[in-house]
Amino acid sequence: MSAALIAALRAAVGERHVWTDPDQIAPHLREDRRRWTGEAIAVVHPGSTEEVAACVRACAEAGVAMVPQGGNTGLVGGGVPRGGVVITTGRMNRIRSVDPLNATITVESGCTLASVQEAAAEAGRLFPLSLASEGTCQIGGNLSTNAGGTGVLHYGNTRELCLGVEVVLPDGRILNELSALRKDNTGYDLRDLFIGAEGTLGIITTAVLKLFPKPATKVTAFAGCAGPEAALAIFDILRARAGDSLTAFEYLERFGVEMVLAHLPGARDPMTEAHPAYCLIELSSPDPDADLEARMENALAEAIESGLVADAVIGRSEAQNAALWSLRENMSEMQKHYGASIKHDVAVPVARVAEFITTGVGLCRDYMPPVRPCPFGHFGDGNIHFNLTRPVDMSDAEFLSHYPRFNRIVHDLVASMGGSISAEHGIGLAKRDELPRYKDPVALALMASLKSAIDPQNLMNPGKVLAPATEGTR
Ligand SMILES: Cc1cc2nc3c(=O)[nH]c(=O)nc-3n(C[C@H](O)[C@H](O)[C@H](O)COP(=O)(O)OP(=O)(O)OC[C@H]3O[C@@H](n4cnc5c(N)ncnc54)[C@H](O)[C@@H]3O)c2cc1C
């Protein structure tokens, strides 16, 4: 049966775009962090929507599972195959059109995020989605995980940046919802079903995305403070003073900053003294006359007078701004030098984010006193990467054996605050078995019904998001 399927896939996309050699397919069977390693009979690289549809039809007829894969930068195991065929989108990397007046860009799902940003910039516009993985991750993956990043505070998640999608359904039909309209009230919103579905309902092949005016002025500041409570008060001041020009408000703690300073070549501490925590603040505006520096200085002066900010620096050039951002963007990567990490990508209402960090750190230290908490992230969205680094004198394996216990501590706290156990990375395999504990049972049942209505054979990325027991037929 495998041989017949491989022949059908080769007929669909051409011999050299169907890989079966174990060495060649190995990188597609695991994520970067190597938390999961899967298996697949083949990895196929279709070059068009029609070729994706032909591959899907071949798999559906053979009753073989399919796993969509973009840049494979996901962090929750969503793209790791458990058998079947991996269908990648990397060859589908054309920018189909840019319409500056309609403020839209139409792109194939295999375009990297960076290439979409560049195409928008060439047209004098901004595509505001921004992630540290942007050179590798692809638009199809961004949509399927409803990716967040550093621009959410002002521009919203990927969902809010998308007007239309084209999707190959699990039976091979092509759904054309490629609307470039701001208003379209013609029944159920099918587009939004596929955004954030993590490839369980179909393969996104093309998307219409929103563009924005390009910022003409930008100012970045780094402010040292006592901890999350001070950071929340600083955020409130910035929001009141800067309003719509506040485009990012990120939070870092000293332990994480020290990791970057110690291991990122060229990184330097922007301040003369160490502080327990820092806020990375960005203001931007399309108005070239907007005096953002004065706005930032006034807000920080108020925060200093209130005793909230101990010291602050403002980037005076692109290079200085980039150096400040690099302290934040490299934090996750630099953690690797300190042994295993237990990571939680969670969200709580913004008003409770400081309380969450303080309580969460306390509960984790009660459970394991020498654990080294490293919370950081998109504070202004209420989204914290609540990472825990292993104690100095513990092995990685022993520390990771406590993953379930730390999950329980952190996720129960998040739930008690009306939060979410997945803010931006998705469910995949990592949180699949946690979901039933925290998700409304009616919502979960509806998700299972939708899954079995759209994918009755349960062939599209099976076993992700929904545990097999709550899925439809198989
Ligand atoms: C250094 C680093 C920083 C990161 N920072 C952020 C961040 O700030 N915010 C954030 O949200 N994420 C972040 N991520 C996670 C990751 O980059 C995002 O989830 C990204 O959107 C995944 O895109 P991808 O193309 O790599 O998708 P993949 O990893 O290939 O796939 C992710 C999921 O989407 C599905 N999928 C992929 N393509 C399609 C398609 N065309 N149609 C249907 N389903 C599809 C897969 O089956 C899988 O379930 C980061 C990752 C790294 C490594």
Coordinates of C-alpha atoms and ligand atoms in Angstrom, one line a residue:
M1 CA 0.0 0.0 0.0
S2 CA 2.9 2.3 0.8
A3 CA 4.5 1.7 -2.6
A4 CA 1.2 2.6 -4.4
L5 CA 0.9 5.7 -2.3
I6 CA 4.5 6.8 -2.9
A7 CA 3.9 6.2 -6.7
A8 CA 0.7 8.4 -6.5
L9 CA 2.6 11.2 -4.6
R10 CA 5.4 11.1 -7.2
A11 CA 2.9 11.4 -10.0
A12 CA 1.4 14.4 -8.2
V13 CA 4.5 16.4 -7.4
G14 CA 7.4 14.8 -9.4
E15 CA 9.9 12.2 -8.3
R16 CA 12.5 14.5 -6.7
H17 CA 9.9 16.2 -4.4
V18 CA 9.0 13.0 -2.6
W19 CA 11.6 12.0 0.0
T20 CA 11.8 8.6 1.6
D21 CA 15.4 8.4 2.5
P22 CA 15.7 8.2 6.3
D23 CA 18.6 10.7 6.4
Q24 CA 16.8 13.2 4.2
I25 CA 13.6 13.1 6.1
A26 CA 15.1 13.0 9.6
P27 CA 15.0 16.9 10.1
H28 CA 11.2 16.8 9.4
L29 CA 10.6 14.2 12.1
R30 CA 11.6 16.3 15.1
E31 CA 11.5 19.8 16.4
D32 CA 14.5 21.9 17.2
R33 CA 14.2 21.2 20.9
R34 CA 14.0 17.4 20.2
R35 CA 11.4 16.9 22.8
W36 CA 9.6 14.6 20.4
T37 CA 10.9 12.5 17.5
G38 CA 8.3 11.0 15.1
E39 CA 8.2 8.8 12.1
A40 CA 6.8 9.1 8.5
I41 CA 6.8 7.1 5.4
A42 CA 7.6 10.1 3.2
V43 CA 8.0 13.9 3.1
V44 CA 6.5 15.5 0.1
H45 CA 7.1 19.0 -1.2
P46 CA 4.2 20.2 -3.4
G47 CA 4.7 23.4 -5.4
S48 CA 1.1 24.6 -5.8
T49 CA -2.3 24.4 -4.3
E50 CA -3.3 21.8 -6.9
E51 CA -0.3 19.7 -6.1
V52 CA -1.2 19.9 -2.3
A53 CA -4.8 18.8 -3.2
A54 CA -3.5 15.9 -5.3
C55 CA -1.2 14.7 -2.4
V56 CA -4.1 15.0 0.0
R57 CA -6.4 13.0 -2.2
A58 CA -3.8 10.3 -2.6
C59 CA -3.4 10.0 1.2
A60 CA -7.1 10.2 1.8
E61 CA -7.8 7.4 -0.7
A62 CA -5.0 5.3 0.9
G63 CA -6.4 6.1 4.4
V64 CA -2.9 7.4 5.4
A65 CA -2.4 10.3 7.9
M66 CA -1.0 13.7 6.8
V67 CA 1.0 16.2 8.8
P68 CA 1.3 19.7 7.4
Q69 CA 4.7 21.3 8.0
G70 CA 5.9 24.8 7.4
G71 CA 9.2 26.1 8.8
N72 CA 9.1 23.5 11.6
T73 CA 9.8 26.1 14.3
G74 CA 6.8 25.2 16.3
L75 CA 7.4 24.5 20.0
V76 CA 4.6 22.2 21.0
G77 CA 5.1 19.1 18.8
G78 CA 2.3 20.1 16.4
G79 CA 4.3 19.3 13.2
V80 CA 5.9 16.1 14.5
P81 CA 4.5 13.2 12.5
R82 CA 3.3 10.0 14.2
G83 CA 3.4 8.0 11.0
G84 CA 1.9 8.9 7.6
V85 CA 3.1 11.5 5.2
V86 CA 4.5 15.0 6.0
I87 CA 3.3 17.6 3.5
T88 CA 5.6 20.7 3.5
T89 CA 4.8 24.1 2.1
G90 CA 8.3 25.5 1.5
R91 CA 8.2 25.4 -2.3
M92 CA 5.0 27.4 -2.2
N93 CA 6.8 30.7 -1.5
R94 CA 5.4 33.2 -4.0
I95 CA 4.1 36.6 -3.1
R96 CA 1.1 36.6 -5.3
S97 CA 0.2 40.3 -5.1
V98 CA 0.6 43.4 -3.0
D99 CA -2.1 46.0 -2.9
P100 CA -1.0 49.1 -1.0
L101 CA -4.3 51.0 -1.4
N102 CA -6.4 48.1 -0.2
A103 CA -3.6 47.5 2.4
T104 CA -3.4 43.8 1.7
I105 CA -0.8 41.3 0.6
T106 CA -1.7 37.9 -0.9
V107 CA 0.9 35.2 -0.2
E108 CA 1.4 31.5 -0.5
S109 CA 1.7 29.7 2.8
G110 CA 5.3 28.7 2.3
C111 CA 6.6 32.3 2.3
T112 CA 8.8 32.9 5.3
L113 CA 7.5 35.6 7.7
A114 CA 10.6 37.6 6.9
S115 CA 10.0 37.5 3.2
V116 CA 6.4 38.8 3.7
Q117 CA 7.7 41.6 5.9
E118 CA 10.2 42.5 3.2
A119 CA 7.6 42.5 0.4
A120 CA 5.4 44.8 2.5
A121 CA 8.3 47.1 3.2
E122 CA 9.2 47.3 -0.5
A123 CA 5.6 48.5 -1.1
G124 CA 6.0 51.1 1.6
R125 CA 3.8 49.2 4.1
L126 CA 4.3 47.2 7.3
F127 CA 3.3 43.6 8.0
P128 CA 3.6 43.8 11.7
L129 CA 3.9 40.1 12.8
S130 CA 7.3 39.7 14.3
L131 CA 8.8 36.6 16.0
A132 CA 12.4 35.6 16.7
S133 CA 11.9 32.7 14.3
E134 CA 10.8 35.0 11.4
G135 CA 13.6 34.0 9.1
T136 CA 12.5 30.4 9.1
C137 CA 8.8 30.1 10.2
Q138 CA 6.2 30.4 7.4
I139 CA 2.9 32.1 7.0
G140 CA 1.0 28.9 6.9
G141 CA 2.6 27.9 10.3
N142 CA 2.0 31.4 11.7
L143 CA -1.7 31.2 10.8
S144 CA -2.1 27.6 11.9
T145 CA -0.6 28.5 15.4
N146 CA -2.2 31.9 15.5
A147 CA 1.2 33.2 16.3
G148 CA 1.7 36.2 18.6
G149 CA 5.1 37.8 19.0
T150 CA 6.1 41.3 19.9
G151 CA 3.6 43.4 18.0
V152 CA 0.4 42.0 19.4
L153 CA -0.1 44.9 21.9
H154 CA -0.9 47.2 19.0
Y155 CA -1.6 45.0 15.9
G156 CA -3.1 41.8 17.4
N157 CA -2.4 38.1 16.8
T158 CA -2.0 36.6 13.4
R159 CA -5.7 35.9 13.4
E160 CA -6.4 39.7 13.5
L161 CA -3.9 40.2 10.6
C162 CA -5.7 37.8 8.2
L163 CA -8.6 38.6 5.9
G164 CA -8.8 35.4 3.8
V165 CA -7.5 31.9 3.4
E166 CA -7.4 29.2 0.8
V167 CA -7.3 25.7 2.3
V168 CA -7.0 22.1 1.0
L169 CA -9.5 20.1 3.0
P170 CA -8.7 16.6 4.3
D171 CA -10.6 15.0 1.3
G172 CA -8.6 17.1 -1.2
R173 CA -11.2 19.7 -2.0
I174 CA -10.0 23.3 -2.2
L175 CA -11.8 25.8 0.0
N176 CA -11.5 29.3 -1.5
E177 CA -12.1 31.9 1.2
L178 CA -9.5 34.3 -0.2
S179 CA -11.4 37.4 0.6
A180 CA -9.6 40.7 0.7
L181 CA -12.6 42.4 2.3
R182 CA -12.9 44.2 5.6
K183 CA -16.6 43.4 5.8
D184 CA -18.2 40.1 4.7
N185 CA -21.1 38.9 6.6
T186 CA -22.1 35.9 4.5
G187 CA -22.6 33.1 7.1
Y188 CA -20.2 31.2 9.3
D189 CA -16.7 32.5 9.5
L190 CA -14.8 29.5 8.0
R191 CA -11.5 31.4 7.8
D192 CA -11.2 31.6 11.6
L193 CA -11.8 27.8 11.9
F194 CA -8.5 27.1 10.2
I195 CA -6.5 29.8 11.9
G196 CA -5.1 28.3 15.1
A197 CA -6.2 24.8 14.1
E198 CA -2.6 23.6 14.1
G199 CA -3.1 21.7 10.8
T200 CA -5.8 19.4 12.2
L201 CA -8.6 20.6 9.8
G202 CA -6.7 21.2 6.5
I203 CA -3.7 22.7 4.8
I204 CA -3.6 26.4 4.4
T205 CA -2.1 27.2 0.9
T206 CA -2.6 30.9 0.4
A207 CA -3.6 33.9 2.6
V208 CA -4.7 37.5 2.3
L209 CA -3.0 39.5 5.0
K210 CA -3.5 43.0 6.3
L211 CA -0.9 45.7 5.8
F212 CA -0.4 48.9 7.9
P213 CA 1.4 52.2 7.4
K214 CA 5.1 51.9 7.9
P215 CA 6.3 53.5 11.1
A216 CA 8.2 56.7 10.3
T217 CA 9.5 57.2 13.8
K218 CA 10.4 54.7 16.5
V219 CA 11.9 54.9 20.0
T220 CA 13.0 52.0 22.2
A221 CA 13.8 52.2 25.9
F222 CA 15.0 49.8 28.6
A223 CA 13.9 50.5 32.1
G224 CA 15.3 48.9 35.3
C225 CA 12.7 48.2 38.0
A226 CA 12.1 46.2 41.2
G227 CA 9.9 43.5 39.7
P228 CA 6.6 42.7 38.1
E229 CA 4.4 44.9 40.3
A230 CA 6.6 47.9 39.3
A231 CA 6.5 46.8 35.7
L232 CA 2.7 46.8 35.7
A233 CA 2.5 50.3 37.1
I234 CA 5.1 51.4 34.5
F235 CA 3.0 49.8 31.8
D236 CA -0.1 51.7 33.0
I237 CA 1.8 55.0 32.8
L238 CA 3.1 54.3 29.3
R239 CA -0.4 53.3 28.1
A240 CA -1.9 56.5 29.5
R241 CA 0.8 58.7 28.1
A242 CA 1.7 57.0 24.8
G243 CA -1.7 55.6 23.9
D244 CA -1.7 54.1 20.4
S245 CA 2.0 54.7 19.8
L246 CA 2.8 52.1 22.5
T247 CA 3.7 49.1 20.2
A248 CA 5.6 46.8 22.5
F249 CA 6.0 46.3 26.2
E250 CA 8.2 43.3 27.1
Y251 CA 9.3 42.1 30.5
L252 CA 12.7 40.5 31.5
E253 CA 14.3 39.5 34.8
R254 CA 17.9 39.9 35.8
F255 CA 18.6 36.1 35.7
G256 CA 17.6 36.0 32.0
V257 CA 19.5 39.1 31.1
E258 CA 22.6 37.7 32.7
M259 CA 22.2 34.6 30.5
V260 CA 22.2 36.7 27.4
L261 CA 25.1 38.9 28.6
A262 CA 27.2 35.8 29.4
H263 CA 26.6 33.9 26.2
L264 CA 25.6 36.2 23.3
P265 CA 28.7 37.5 21.5
G266 CA 28.8 41.3 21.6
A267 CA 26.0 41.6 24.2
R268 CA 26.5 44.3 26.8
D269 CA 24.6 45.6 29.8
P270 CA 23.0 48.9 28.8
M271 CA 23.1 50.0 32.5
T272 CA 25.9 50.5 35.0
E273 CA 24.0 48.7 37.8
A274 CA 22.0 45.5 37.9
H275 CA 18.3 45.7 38.5
P276 CA 15.9 42.8 39.5
A277 CA 13.8 43.3 36.4
Y278 CA 13.5 45.3 33.2
C279 CA 10.9 46.6 30.8
L280 CA 11.6 46.9 27.1
I281 CA 9.4 49.5 25.7
E282 CA 8.8 50.6 22.1
L283 CA 6.8 53.5 20.8
S284 CA 6.3 53.9 17.0
S285 CA 4.2 56.1 14.7
P286 CA 3.6 56.5 11.0
D287 CA 3.7 60.3 11.6
P288 CA 7.3 61.5 10.9
D289 CA 6.6 64.6 13.1
A290 CA 5.4 62.6 16.2
D291 CA 7.9 63.5 19.0
L292 CA 8.1 60.0 20.4
E293 CA 11.3 60.6 22.2
A294 CA 9.7 63.4 24.2
R295 CA 6.7 61.2 24.9
M296 CA 9.0 58.3 26.1
E297 CA 11.1 60.7 28.2
N298 CA 8.1 62.2 29.9
A299 CA 6.5 58.8 30.7
L300 CA 9.8 57.5 32.1
A301 CA 10.3 60.7 34.1
E302 CA 6.9 60.2 35.7
A303 CA 7.8 56.6 36.5
I304 CA 11.2 57.6 38.0
E305 CA 9.5 60.3 40.1
S306 CA 7.0 57.7 41.4
G307 CA 9.9 55.5 42.4
L308 CA 8.9 52.8 39.8
V309 CA 11.9 53.1 37.5
A310 CA 15.4 52.9 39.0
D311 CA 17.3 53.7 35.8
A312 CA 16.4 53.9 32.1
V313 CA 18.2 54.2 28.8
I314 CA 16.7 55.2 25.5
G315 CA 18.2 53.9 22.2
R316 CA 19.6 56.8 20.2
S317 CA 20.2 54.9 16.9
E318 CA 18.9 51.8 15.1
A319 CA 22.0 49.9 16.3
Q320 CA 21.3 50.8 19.9
N321 CA 17.6 49.8 19.6
A322 CA 18.6 46.5 18.0
A323 CA 21.1 45.9 20.9
L324 CA 18.3 46.4 23.4
W325 CA 15.9 44.1 21.6
S326 CA 18.6 41.4 21.3
L327 CA 18.6 41.1 25.1
R328 CA 15.0 40.0 24.8
E329 CA 15.0 38.1 21.6
N330 CA 17.9 35.8 22.5
M331 CA 16.6 34.9 26.0
S332 CA 15.0 31.6 25.1
E333 CA 18.0 30.5 23.1
M334 CA 20.6 31.5 25.8
Q335 CA 18.7 29.4 28.4
K336 CA 20.1 26.3 26.8
H337 CA 23.5 27.1 28.4
Y338 CA 22.0 26.6 31.8
G339 CA 20.6 23.1 31.4
A340 CA 17.1 21.8 30.9
S341 CA 14.1 24.2 31.1
I342 CA 10.5 23.6 31.9
K343 CA 8.5 26.1 29.9
H344 CA 5.0 27.5 30.1
D345 CA 3.6 29.8 27.5
V346 CA 0.6 31.2 29.4
A347 CA -1.7 34.3 29.5
V348 CA -3.6 36.0 32.3
P349 CA -5.6 39.2 32.2
V350 CA -3.1 42.1 32.0
A351 CA -4.3 43.5 35.3
R352 CA -3.2 40.2 37.0
V353 CA 0.1 39.6 35.2
A354 CA 2.3 40.8 38.1
E355 CA 0.3 38.8 40.7
F356 CA 0.7 35.8 38.4
I357 CA 4.5 36.1 38.2
T358 CA 5.0 36.7 41.9
T359 CA 2.6 33.9 43.0
G360 CA 3.9 31.5 40.4
V361 CA 7.5 32.0 41.4
G362 CA 6.6 31.5 45.0
L363 CA 4.7 28.3 44.4
C364 CA 7.5 26.9 42.2
R365 CA 10.1 27.7 44.9
D366 CA 7.9 26.2 47.6
Y367 CA 7.9 23.0 45.6
M368 CA 11.6 23.0 44.6
P369 CA 13.5 25.7 46.5
P370 CA 16.7 25.7 44.2
V371 CA 14.7 26.0 41.0
R372 CA 15.8 29.0 38.9
P373 CA 12.7 30.9 37.6
C374 CA 13.2 32.9 34.4
P375 CA 9.8 34.5 33.5
F376 CA 9.9 36.9 30.6
G377 CA 7.8 37.9 27.7
H378 CA 4.9 39.9 26.3
F379 CA 3.9 41.6 29.5
G380 CA 1.6 44.1 27.8
D381 CA -0.5 41.2 26.4
G382 CA -0.6 39.4 29.7
N383 CA 1.5 36.7 28.0
I384 CA 4.4 35.4 30.1
H385 CA 6.9 32.7 29.1
F386 CA 7.0 31.3 32.6
N387 CA 10.3 29.3 32.2
L388 CA 12.0 27.4 34.9
T389 CA 15.7 26.6 34.7
R390 CA 17.0 23.5 36.4
P391 CA 18.7 23.8 39.8
V392 CA 22.5 24.0 39.5
D393 CA 23.1 20.7 41.2
M394 CA 20.4 18.6 39.5
S395 CA 20.6 16.5 36.4
D396 CA 18.5 17.5 33.3
A397 CA 16.7 14.1 33.5
E398 CA 15.8 14.5 37.1
F399 CA 14.6 18.1 36.7
L400 CA 12.4 17.2 33.6
S401 CA 10.8 14.3 35.6
H402 CA 9.1 17.1 37.5
Y403 CA 7.5 18.6 34.4
P404 CA 4.0 17.3 35.2
R405 CA 4.1 18.6 38.7
F406 CA 5.2 22.1 37.6
N407 CA 2.6 22.0 34.9
R408 CA 0.0 21.4 37.5
I409 CA 1.2 24.2 39.7
V410 CA 1.5 26.8 37.0
H411 CA -1.6 25.8 34.9
D412 CA -3.8 25.6 38.0
L413 CA -2.7 29.1 39.0
V414 CA -3.3 30.4 35.5
A415 CA -6.8 28.8 35.4
S416 CA -7.7 30.3 38.8
M417 CA -6.9 33.7 37.4
G418 CA -9.1 33.3 34.3
G419 CA -6.0 32.7 32.1
S420 CA -5.0 30.4 29.3
I421 CA -2.5 27.5 29.3
S422 CA -1.5 28.4 25.8
A423 CA -1.1 32.0 24.9
E424 CA 0.7 31.8 21.5
H425 CA 2.5 28.5 20.8
G426 CA -0.6 26.3 20.6
I427 CA -1.5 22.9 22.0
G428 CA 0.1 20.3 19.7
L429 CA 1.3 17.3 21.6
A430 CA 2.7 19.3 24.5
K431 CA -0.6 20.4 26.1
R432 CA -3.0 18.1 24.5
D433 CA -3.6 16.0 27.6
E434 CA -3.8 19.2 29.7
L435 CA -6.5 20.7 27.6
P436 CA -9.5 18.7 29.0
R437 CA -8.7 19.8 32.5
Y438 CA -8.9 23.5 31.6
K439 CA -11.1 23.9 28.6
D440 CA -14.9 24.3 28.9
P441 CA -16.3 20.7 28.2
V442 CA -18.9 22.1 25.8
A443 CA -16.2 23.9 23.8
L444 CA -14.1 20.7 23.7
A445 CA -17.1 18.7 22.5
L446 CA -17.8 21.2 19.8
M447 CA -14.2 21.1 18.7
A448 CA -14.4 17.3 18.4
S449 CA -17.6 17.6 16.4
L450 CA -16.1 20.1 14.0
K451 CA -13.0 17.9 13.6
S452 CA -15.1 14.8 12.7
A453 CA -17.3 16.8 10.4
I454 CA -14.4 18.2 8.4
D455 CA -12.1 15.2 8.8
P456 CA -14.3 12.1 9.3
Q457 CA -11.4 9.7 8.6
N458 CA -9.2 11.6 11.2
L459 CA -6.3 11.8 8.8
M460 CA -5.3 15.4 9.1
N461 CA -2.6 15.7 11.7
P462 CA -4.3 13.2 14.0
G463 CA -3.6 13.1 17.7
K464 CA -2.7 16.8 17.9
V465 CA -4.7 19.4 19.9
L466 CA -7.5 16.8 20.7
A467 CA -6.6 13.6 22.5
P468 CA -7.6 10.5 20.4
A469 CA -10.4 9.6 22.9
T470 CA -12.2 12.9 22.2
E471 CA -11.7 12.8 18.5
G472 CA -14.3 11.7 16.0
T473 CA -14.0 8.4 14.3
R474 CA -10.5 7.1 14.6
Ligands
LIG1 C1 13.4 31.2 18.5 C2 11.9 31.0 18.4 C3 11.1 32.1 18.8 C4 9.7 32.0 18.7 N1 8.9 33.1 19.1 C5 7.6 33.0 19.0 C6 6.8 34.1 19.4 O1 7.3 35.1 19.8 N2 5.4 34.0 19.2 C7 4.9 32.8 18.7 O2 3.7 32.8 18.6 N3 5.6 31.7 18.4 C8 7.0 31.8 18.5 N4 7.7 30.7 18.2 C9 7.1 29.5 17.7 C10 6.9 29.3 16.2 O3 7.9 30.0 15.5 C11 5.6 29.7 15.7 O4 4.6 28.8 16.3 C12 5.4 29.7 14.2 O5 4.1 30.3 13.9 C13 5.4 28.4 13.6 O6 5.6 28.5 12.2 P1 6.2 27.3 11.3 O7 6.1 27.7 9.9 O8 7.6 27.0 11.8 O9 5.2 26.1 11.6 P2 5.5 24.6 11.9 O10 6.4 24.4 13.1 O11 6.0 23.9 10.7 O12 4.0 24.0 12.2 C14 3.4 24.5 13.4 C15 1.9 23.9 13.4 O13 1.2 24.4 12.3 C16 0.8 23.4 11.3 N5 1.1 23.9 10.0 C17 2.2 24.4 9.5 N6 2.0 24.9 8.2 C18 0.6 24.6 8.0 C19 -0.2 24.9 6.8 N7 0.2 25.5 5.7 N8 -1.5 24.6 6.9 C20 -2.0 24.0 8.1 N9 -1.2 23.7 9.1 C21 0.1 24.0 9.1 C22 1.7 22.2 11.7 O14 1.1 20.9 11.4 C23 1.9 22.4 13.2 O15 0.8 21.9 13.9 C24 9.1 30.8 18.3 C25 9.9 29.7 17.9 C26 11.3 29.8 18.0 C27 12.1 28.7 17.5

